[in-house]
Coordinates of C-alpha atoms and ligand atoms in Angstrom, one line a residue:
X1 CA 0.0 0.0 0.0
X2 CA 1.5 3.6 -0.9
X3 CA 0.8 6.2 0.9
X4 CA -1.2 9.0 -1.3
X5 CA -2.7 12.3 -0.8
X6 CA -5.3 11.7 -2.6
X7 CA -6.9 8.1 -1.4
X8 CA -9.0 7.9 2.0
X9 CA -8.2 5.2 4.4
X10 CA -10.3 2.1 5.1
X11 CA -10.0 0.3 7.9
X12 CA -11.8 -3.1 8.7
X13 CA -11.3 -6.2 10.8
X14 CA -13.2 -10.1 11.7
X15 CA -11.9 -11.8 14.7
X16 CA -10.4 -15.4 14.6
X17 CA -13.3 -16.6 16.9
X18 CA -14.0 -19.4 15.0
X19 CA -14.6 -20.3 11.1
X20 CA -16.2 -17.4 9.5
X21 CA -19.1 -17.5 8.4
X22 CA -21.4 -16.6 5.6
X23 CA -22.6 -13.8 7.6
X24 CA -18.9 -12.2 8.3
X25 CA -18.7 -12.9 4.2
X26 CA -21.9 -11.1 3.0
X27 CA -21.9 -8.4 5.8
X28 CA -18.1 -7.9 5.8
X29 CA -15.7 -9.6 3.9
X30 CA -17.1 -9.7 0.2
X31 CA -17.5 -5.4 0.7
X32 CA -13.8 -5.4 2.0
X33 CA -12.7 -6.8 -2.0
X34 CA -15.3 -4.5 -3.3
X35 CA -14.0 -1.4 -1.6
X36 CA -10.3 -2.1 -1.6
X37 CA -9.7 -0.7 -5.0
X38 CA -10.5 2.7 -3.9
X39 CA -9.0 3.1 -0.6
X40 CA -5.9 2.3 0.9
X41 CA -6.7 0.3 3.3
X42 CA -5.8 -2.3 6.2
X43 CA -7.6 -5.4 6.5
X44 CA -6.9 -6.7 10.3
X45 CA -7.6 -10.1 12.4
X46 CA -8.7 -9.2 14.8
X47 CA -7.6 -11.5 18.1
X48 CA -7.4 -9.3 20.8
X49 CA -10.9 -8.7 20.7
X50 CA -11.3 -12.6 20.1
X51 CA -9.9 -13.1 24.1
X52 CA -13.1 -11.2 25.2
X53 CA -14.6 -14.4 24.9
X54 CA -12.7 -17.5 26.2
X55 CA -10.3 -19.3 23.6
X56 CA -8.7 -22.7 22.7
X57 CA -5.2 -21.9 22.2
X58 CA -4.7 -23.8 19.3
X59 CA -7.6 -23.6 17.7
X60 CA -7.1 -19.6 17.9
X61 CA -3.8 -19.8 16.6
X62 CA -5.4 -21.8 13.2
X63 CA -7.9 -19.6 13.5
X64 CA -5.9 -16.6 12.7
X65 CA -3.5 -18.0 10.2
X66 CA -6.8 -19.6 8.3
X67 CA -8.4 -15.9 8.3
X68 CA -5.5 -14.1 7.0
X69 CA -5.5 -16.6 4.3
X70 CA -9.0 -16.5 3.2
X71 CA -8.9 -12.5 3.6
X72 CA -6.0 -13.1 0.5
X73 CA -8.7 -15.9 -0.5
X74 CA -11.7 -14.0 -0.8
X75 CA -9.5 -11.4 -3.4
X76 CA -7.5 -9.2 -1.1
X77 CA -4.6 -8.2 -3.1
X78 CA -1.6 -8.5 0.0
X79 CA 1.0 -6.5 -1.4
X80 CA -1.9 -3.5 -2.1
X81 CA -3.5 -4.2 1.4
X82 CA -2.0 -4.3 4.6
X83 CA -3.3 -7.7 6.0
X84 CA -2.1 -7.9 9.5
X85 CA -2.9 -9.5 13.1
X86 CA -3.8 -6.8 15.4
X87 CA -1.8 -8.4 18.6
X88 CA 1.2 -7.8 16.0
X89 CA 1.3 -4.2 16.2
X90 CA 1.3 -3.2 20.1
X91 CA -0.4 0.7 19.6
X92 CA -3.6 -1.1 19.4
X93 CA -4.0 -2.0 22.7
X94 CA -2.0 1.1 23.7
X95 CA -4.5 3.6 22.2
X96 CA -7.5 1.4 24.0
X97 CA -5.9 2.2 26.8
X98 CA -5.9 6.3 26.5
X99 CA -9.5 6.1 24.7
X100 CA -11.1 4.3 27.9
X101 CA -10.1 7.0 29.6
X102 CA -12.3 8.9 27.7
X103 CA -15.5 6.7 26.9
X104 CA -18.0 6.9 29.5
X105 CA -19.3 3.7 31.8
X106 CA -22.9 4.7 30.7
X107 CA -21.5 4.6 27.0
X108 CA -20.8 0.8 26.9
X109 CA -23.7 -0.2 29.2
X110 CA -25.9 0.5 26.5
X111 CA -24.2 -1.5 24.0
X112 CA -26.2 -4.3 22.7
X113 CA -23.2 -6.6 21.5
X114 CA -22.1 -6.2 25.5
X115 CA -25.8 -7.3 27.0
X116 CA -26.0 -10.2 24.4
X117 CA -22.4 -11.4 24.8
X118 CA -22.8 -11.2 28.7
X119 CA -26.3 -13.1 28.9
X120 CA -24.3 -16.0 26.5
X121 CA -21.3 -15.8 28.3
X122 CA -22.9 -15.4 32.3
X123 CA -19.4 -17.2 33.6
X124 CA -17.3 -14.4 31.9
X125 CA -18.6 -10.9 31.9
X126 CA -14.7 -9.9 31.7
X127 CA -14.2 -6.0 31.9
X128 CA -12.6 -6.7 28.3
X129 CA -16.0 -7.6 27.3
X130 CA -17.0 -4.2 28.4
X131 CA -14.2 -2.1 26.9
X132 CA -14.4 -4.0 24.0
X133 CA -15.8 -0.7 21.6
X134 CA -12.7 1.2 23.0
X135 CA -10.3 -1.6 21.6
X136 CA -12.5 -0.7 18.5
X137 CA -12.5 3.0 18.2
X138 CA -8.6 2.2 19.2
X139 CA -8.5 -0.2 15.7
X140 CA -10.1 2.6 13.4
X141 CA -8.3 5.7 14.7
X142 CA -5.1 4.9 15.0
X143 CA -4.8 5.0 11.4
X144 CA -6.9 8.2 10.7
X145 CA -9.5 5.9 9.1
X146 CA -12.3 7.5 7.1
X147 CA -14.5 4.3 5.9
X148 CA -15.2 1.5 7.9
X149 CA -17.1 -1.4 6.1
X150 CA -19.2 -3.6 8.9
X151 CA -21.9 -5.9 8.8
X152 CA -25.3 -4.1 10.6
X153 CA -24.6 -5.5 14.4
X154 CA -21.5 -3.3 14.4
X155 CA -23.5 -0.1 13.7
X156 CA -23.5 0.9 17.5
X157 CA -20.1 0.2 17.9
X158 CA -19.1 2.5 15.2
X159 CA -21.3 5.6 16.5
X160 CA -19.6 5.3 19.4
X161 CA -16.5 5.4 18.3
X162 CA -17.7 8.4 16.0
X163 CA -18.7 10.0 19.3
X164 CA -15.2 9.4 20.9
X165 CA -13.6 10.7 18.6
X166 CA -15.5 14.2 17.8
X167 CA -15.0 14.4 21.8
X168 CA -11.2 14.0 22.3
X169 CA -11.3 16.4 18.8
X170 CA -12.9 19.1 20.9
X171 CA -10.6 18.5 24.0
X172 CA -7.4 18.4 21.3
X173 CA -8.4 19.8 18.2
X174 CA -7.2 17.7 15.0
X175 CA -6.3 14.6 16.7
X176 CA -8.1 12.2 14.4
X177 CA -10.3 11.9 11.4
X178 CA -13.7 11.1 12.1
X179 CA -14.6 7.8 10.6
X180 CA -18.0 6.9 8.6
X181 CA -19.4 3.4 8.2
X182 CA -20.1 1.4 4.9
X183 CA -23.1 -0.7 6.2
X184 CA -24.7 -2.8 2.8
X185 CA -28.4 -1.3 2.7
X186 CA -30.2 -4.9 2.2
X187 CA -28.8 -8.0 3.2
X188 CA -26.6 -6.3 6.3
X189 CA -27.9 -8.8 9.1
X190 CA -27.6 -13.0 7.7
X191 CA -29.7 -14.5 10.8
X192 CA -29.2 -18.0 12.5
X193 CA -30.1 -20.9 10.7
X194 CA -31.6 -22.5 13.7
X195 CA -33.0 -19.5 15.0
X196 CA -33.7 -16.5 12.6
X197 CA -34.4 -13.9 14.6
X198 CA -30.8 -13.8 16.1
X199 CA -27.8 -13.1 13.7
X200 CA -25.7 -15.7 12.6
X201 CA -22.7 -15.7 14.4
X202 CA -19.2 -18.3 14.3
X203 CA -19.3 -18.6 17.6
X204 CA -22.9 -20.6 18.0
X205 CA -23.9 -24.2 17.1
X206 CA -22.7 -25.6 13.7
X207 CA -25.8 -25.9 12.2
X208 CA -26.8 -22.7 13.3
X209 CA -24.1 -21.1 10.3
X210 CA -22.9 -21.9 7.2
X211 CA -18.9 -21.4 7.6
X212 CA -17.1 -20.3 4.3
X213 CA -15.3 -23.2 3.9
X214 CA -17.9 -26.0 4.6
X215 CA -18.2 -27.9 1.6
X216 CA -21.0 -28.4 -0.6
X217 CA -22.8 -31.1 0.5
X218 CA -22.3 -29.6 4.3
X219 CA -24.0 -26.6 2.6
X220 CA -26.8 -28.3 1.2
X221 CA -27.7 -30.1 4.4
X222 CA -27.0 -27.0 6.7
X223 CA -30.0 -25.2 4.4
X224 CA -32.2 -28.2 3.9
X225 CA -32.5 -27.9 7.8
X226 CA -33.3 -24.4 8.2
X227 CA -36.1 -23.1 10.2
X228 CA -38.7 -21.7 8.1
X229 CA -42.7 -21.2 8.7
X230 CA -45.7 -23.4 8.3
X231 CA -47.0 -21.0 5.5
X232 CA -46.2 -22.0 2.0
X233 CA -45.7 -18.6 0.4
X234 CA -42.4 -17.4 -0.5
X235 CA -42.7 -13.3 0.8
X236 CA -40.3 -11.2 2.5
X237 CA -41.5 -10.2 5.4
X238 CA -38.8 -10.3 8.5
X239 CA -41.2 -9.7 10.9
X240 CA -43.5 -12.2 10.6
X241 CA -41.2 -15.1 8.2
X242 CA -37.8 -14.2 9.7
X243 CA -36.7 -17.9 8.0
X244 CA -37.6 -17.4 4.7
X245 CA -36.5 -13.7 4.8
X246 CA -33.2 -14.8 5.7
X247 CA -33.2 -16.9 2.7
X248 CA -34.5 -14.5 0.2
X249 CA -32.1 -11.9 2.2
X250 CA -28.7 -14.4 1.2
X251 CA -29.9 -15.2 -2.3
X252 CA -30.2 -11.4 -3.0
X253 CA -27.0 -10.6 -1.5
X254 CA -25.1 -13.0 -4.1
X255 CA -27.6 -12.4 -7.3
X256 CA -27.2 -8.2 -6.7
X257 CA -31.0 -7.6 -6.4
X258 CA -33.3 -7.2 -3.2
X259 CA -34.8 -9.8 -1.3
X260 CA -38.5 -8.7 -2.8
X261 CA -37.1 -8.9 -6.0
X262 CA -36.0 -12.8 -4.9
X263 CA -39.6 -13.0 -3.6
X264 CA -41.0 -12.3 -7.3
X265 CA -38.7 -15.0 -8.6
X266 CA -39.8 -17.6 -6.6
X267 CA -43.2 -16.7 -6.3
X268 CA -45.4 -20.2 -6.8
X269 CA -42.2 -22.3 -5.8
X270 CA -42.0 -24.5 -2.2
X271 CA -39.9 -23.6 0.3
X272 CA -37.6 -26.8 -1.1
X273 CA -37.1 -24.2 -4.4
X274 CA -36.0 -21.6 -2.3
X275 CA -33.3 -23.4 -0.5
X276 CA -31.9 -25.5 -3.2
X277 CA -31.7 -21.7 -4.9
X278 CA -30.1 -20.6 -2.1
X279 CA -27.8 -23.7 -1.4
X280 CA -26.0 -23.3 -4.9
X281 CA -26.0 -19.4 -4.8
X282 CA -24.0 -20.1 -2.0
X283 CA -21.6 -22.8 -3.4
X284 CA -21.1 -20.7 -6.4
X285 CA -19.5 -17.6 -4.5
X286 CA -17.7 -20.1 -2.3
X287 CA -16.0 -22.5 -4.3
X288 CA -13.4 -20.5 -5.9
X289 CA -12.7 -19.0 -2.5
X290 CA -12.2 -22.6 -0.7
X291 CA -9.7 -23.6 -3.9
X292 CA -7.6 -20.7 -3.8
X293 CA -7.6 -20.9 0.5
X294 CA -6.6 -25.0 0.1
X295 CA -3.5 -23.8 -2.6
X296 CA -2.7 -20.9 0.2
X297 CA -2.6 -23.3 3.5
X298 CA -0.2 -25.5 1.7
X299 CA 2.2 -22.5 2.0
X300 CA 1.9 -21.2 5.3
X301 CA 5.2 -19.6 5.4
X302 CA 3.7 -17.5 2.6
X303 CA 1.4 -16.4 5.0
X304 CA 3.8 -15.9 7.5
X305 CA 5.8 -13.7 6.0
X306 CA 3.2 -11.4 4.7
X307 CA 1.8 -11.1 8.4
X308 CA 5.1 -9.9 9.3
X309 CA 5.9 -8.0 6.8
X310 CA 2.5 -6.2 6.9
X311 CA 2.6 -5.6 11.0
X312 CA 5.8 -3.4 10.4
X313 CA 4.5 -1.4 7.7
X314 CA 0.7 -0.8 10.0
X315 CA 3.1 -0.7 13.3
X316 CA 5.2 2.7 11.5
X317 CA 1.6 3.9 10.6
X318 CA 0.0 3.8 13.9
X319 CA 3.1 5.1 15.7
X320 CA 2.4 8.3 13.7
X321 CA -0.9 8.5 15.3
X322 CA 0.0 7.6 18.9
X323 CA 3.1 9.2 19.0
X324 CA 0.8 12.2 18.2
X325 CA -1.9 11.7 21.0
X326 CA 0.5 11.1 23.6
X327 CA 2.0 14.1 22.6
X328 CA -1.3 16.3 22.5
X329 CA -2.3 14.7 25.8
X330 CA 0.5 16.4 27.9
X331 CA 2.6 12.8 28.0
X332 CA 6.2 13.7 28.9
X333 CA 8.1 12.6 25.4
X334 CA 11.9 11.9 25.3
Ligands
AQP1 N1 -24.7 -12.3 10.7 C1 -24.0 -11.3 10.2 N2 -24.6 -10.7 9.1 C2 -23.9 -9.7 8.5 N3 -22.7 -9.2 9.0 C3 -22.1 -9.9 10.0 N4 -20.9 -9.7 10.7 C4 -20.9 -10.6 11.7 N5 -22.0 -11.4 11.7 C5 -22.8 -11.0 10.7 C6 -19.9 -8.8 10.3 O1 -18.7 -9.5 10.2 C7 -17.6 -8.6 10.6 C8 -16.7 -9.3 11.5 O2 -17.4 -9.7 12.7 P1 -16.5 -10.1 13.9 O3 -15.9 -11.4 13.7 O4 -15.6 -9.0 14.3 O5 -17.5 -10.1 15.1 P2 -19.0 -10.3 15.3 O6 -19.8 -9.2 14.6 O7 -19.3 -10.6 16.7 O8 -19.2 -11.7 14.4 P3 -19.6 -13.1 14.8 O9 -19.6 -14.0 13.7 O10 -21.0 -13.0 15.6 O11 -18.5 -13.5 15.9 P4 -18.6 -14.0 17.3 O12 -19.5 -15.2 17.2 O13 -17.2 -14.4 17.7 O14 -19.2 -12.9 18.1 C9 -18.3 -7.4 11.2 O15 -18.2 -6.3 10.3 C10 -19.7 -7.8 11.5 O16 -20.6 -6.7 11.4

């Protein structure tokens, strides 16, 4: 990535909780190739924020080296984006640090990521889990980021770091650029499986998800199962068919039109129709992915060295940033 005058920054990150999924992918990841043309931009995995909720040590480790693979996977140029792990490049956490200092308790009580995580999680309500939107603001300002692409359930998160940062800008004037979100207007909320009216998320039951690398036939099952209604017509409506409208929601995503649009489509078919439709949309955007991840994993050093290579070059960018708020924040500098 070169730095220019003239091209904004994008900043944008997935934790290596677990196999993404085809959420993270329609909500996140597919916009990140879409946008990365325009921007110069950094492309993160993020595992700090994946300790908020308790790891295997192992299985986080493949976890990250598997999502900096598919991020190069999915069609993220490496030596035009920086594709990094965040525990790589220290002024993350650093900059959490100074912005919890100035986000207010009442702030990340209200988050709904926080109460939902905390009623899943009723063993761990770690004060990480709490602080986790600082960490976040953190992420996006330390490199002066001006678009963030994010899937809807990160909305909140990214007002409030919008709010932090036009706050410490009126206590320091110019300290960072205030950041906008790229949310997709339809299809920016793939639901559960299992259970349609929560999102999908890595972290819940298998069948819950569809992971971007399960195979076809995994696929195929996975949506044979899904939850639907016992109507018969093919509508979207999220209220009141959240199953189907999560269908007709992931077909739309990956055929470029909107879910009612899907709806017209379809309209006489069975519910079978709309999964098998939504089954092979899926395997279609997928499969290239998976081949061109199976060729990366059999060169991990490959990946390897771009992680390192990568941290140095986003580490000498966010020292810029921090070496400037310490500075405006009265912190004796040598
Ligand atoms: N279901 C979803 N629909 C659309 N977008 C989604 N994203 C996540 N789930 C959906 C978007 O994916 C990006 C990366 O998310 P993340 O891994 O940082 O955290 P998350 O939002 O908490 O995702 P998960 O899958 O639910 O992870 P776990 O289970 O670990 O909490 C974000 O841009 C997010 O909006």
């Amino acid at each position: 990535m070169e730095a220019s005058e003239a091209r904004k920054t994008l900043f944008s990150g997935i934790q290596p909780s677990g196999s993404i999924t085809l959420g993270n992918y329609i909500g996140a990841l597919r916009n990140f190739v879409l946008l990365s043309e325009q921007y110069d931009c950094l492309f993160c995995v993020v595992d700090l924020h994946a300790l908020t909720v308790r790891q295997d040590p192992a299985a986080l480790r493949r976890n990250t080296l598997s999502l900096a693979a598919l991020y190069i996977a999915a069609g993220l140029d490496p030596e035009k984006n920086l594709i990094y792990c965040q525990s790589h490049v220290p002024e993350h956490a650093e900059l959490a640090w100074i912005l919890n200092c100035f986000t207010y308790m009442g702030e990340l009580s209200r988050m709904t990521q926080f109460k939902d995580k905390s009623a899943r999680h009723q063993d761990n309500i770690n004060a990480g889990l709490f602080t986790y939107p600082s960490l976040m603001a953190a992420d996006i300002l330390l490199y002066q980021t001006h678009l963030v692409p994010v899937g809807a359930d990160q909305k909140q998160h990214l007002e409030l770091t919008r709010d932090i940062a036009t706050r410490m800008n009126g206590l320091y004037p110019g300290l960072f650029v205030v950041p906008e979100p790229y949310i997709p207007k339809t299809s920016a909320r793939i639901m559960s499986l299992s259970e349609p009216t929560r999102k999908m998320s890595k972290s819940d039951a298998e069948d819950s998800y569809i992971a971007v690398l399960d195979p076809p036939d995994v696929i195929r099952r996975k949506f044979r199962r899904a939850v639907t209604d016992s109507e018969t017509e093919i509508r979207f409506d999220p209220e009141n068919k959240p199953g189907v409208s999560n269908l007709l929601s992931i077909l739309a995503a990956l055929d470029a039109i909107t879910p009612e649009e899907e709806a017209a489509k379809l309209q006489g078919l069975q519910y079978g129709a709309l999964k098998e439709a939504a089954s092979e949309a899926v395997i279609a955007a997928l499969s290239p992915i998976q081949e061109r991840y199976q060729a990366l994993m059999g060169d991990k050093q490959y990946i390897q060295d771009i992680l390192k290579a990568n941290a140095e070059r986003a580490h000498y960018l966010a020292q810029k940033t921090l070496r400037k708020v310490y500075k405006k924040l009265g912190l004796y500098q040598l």
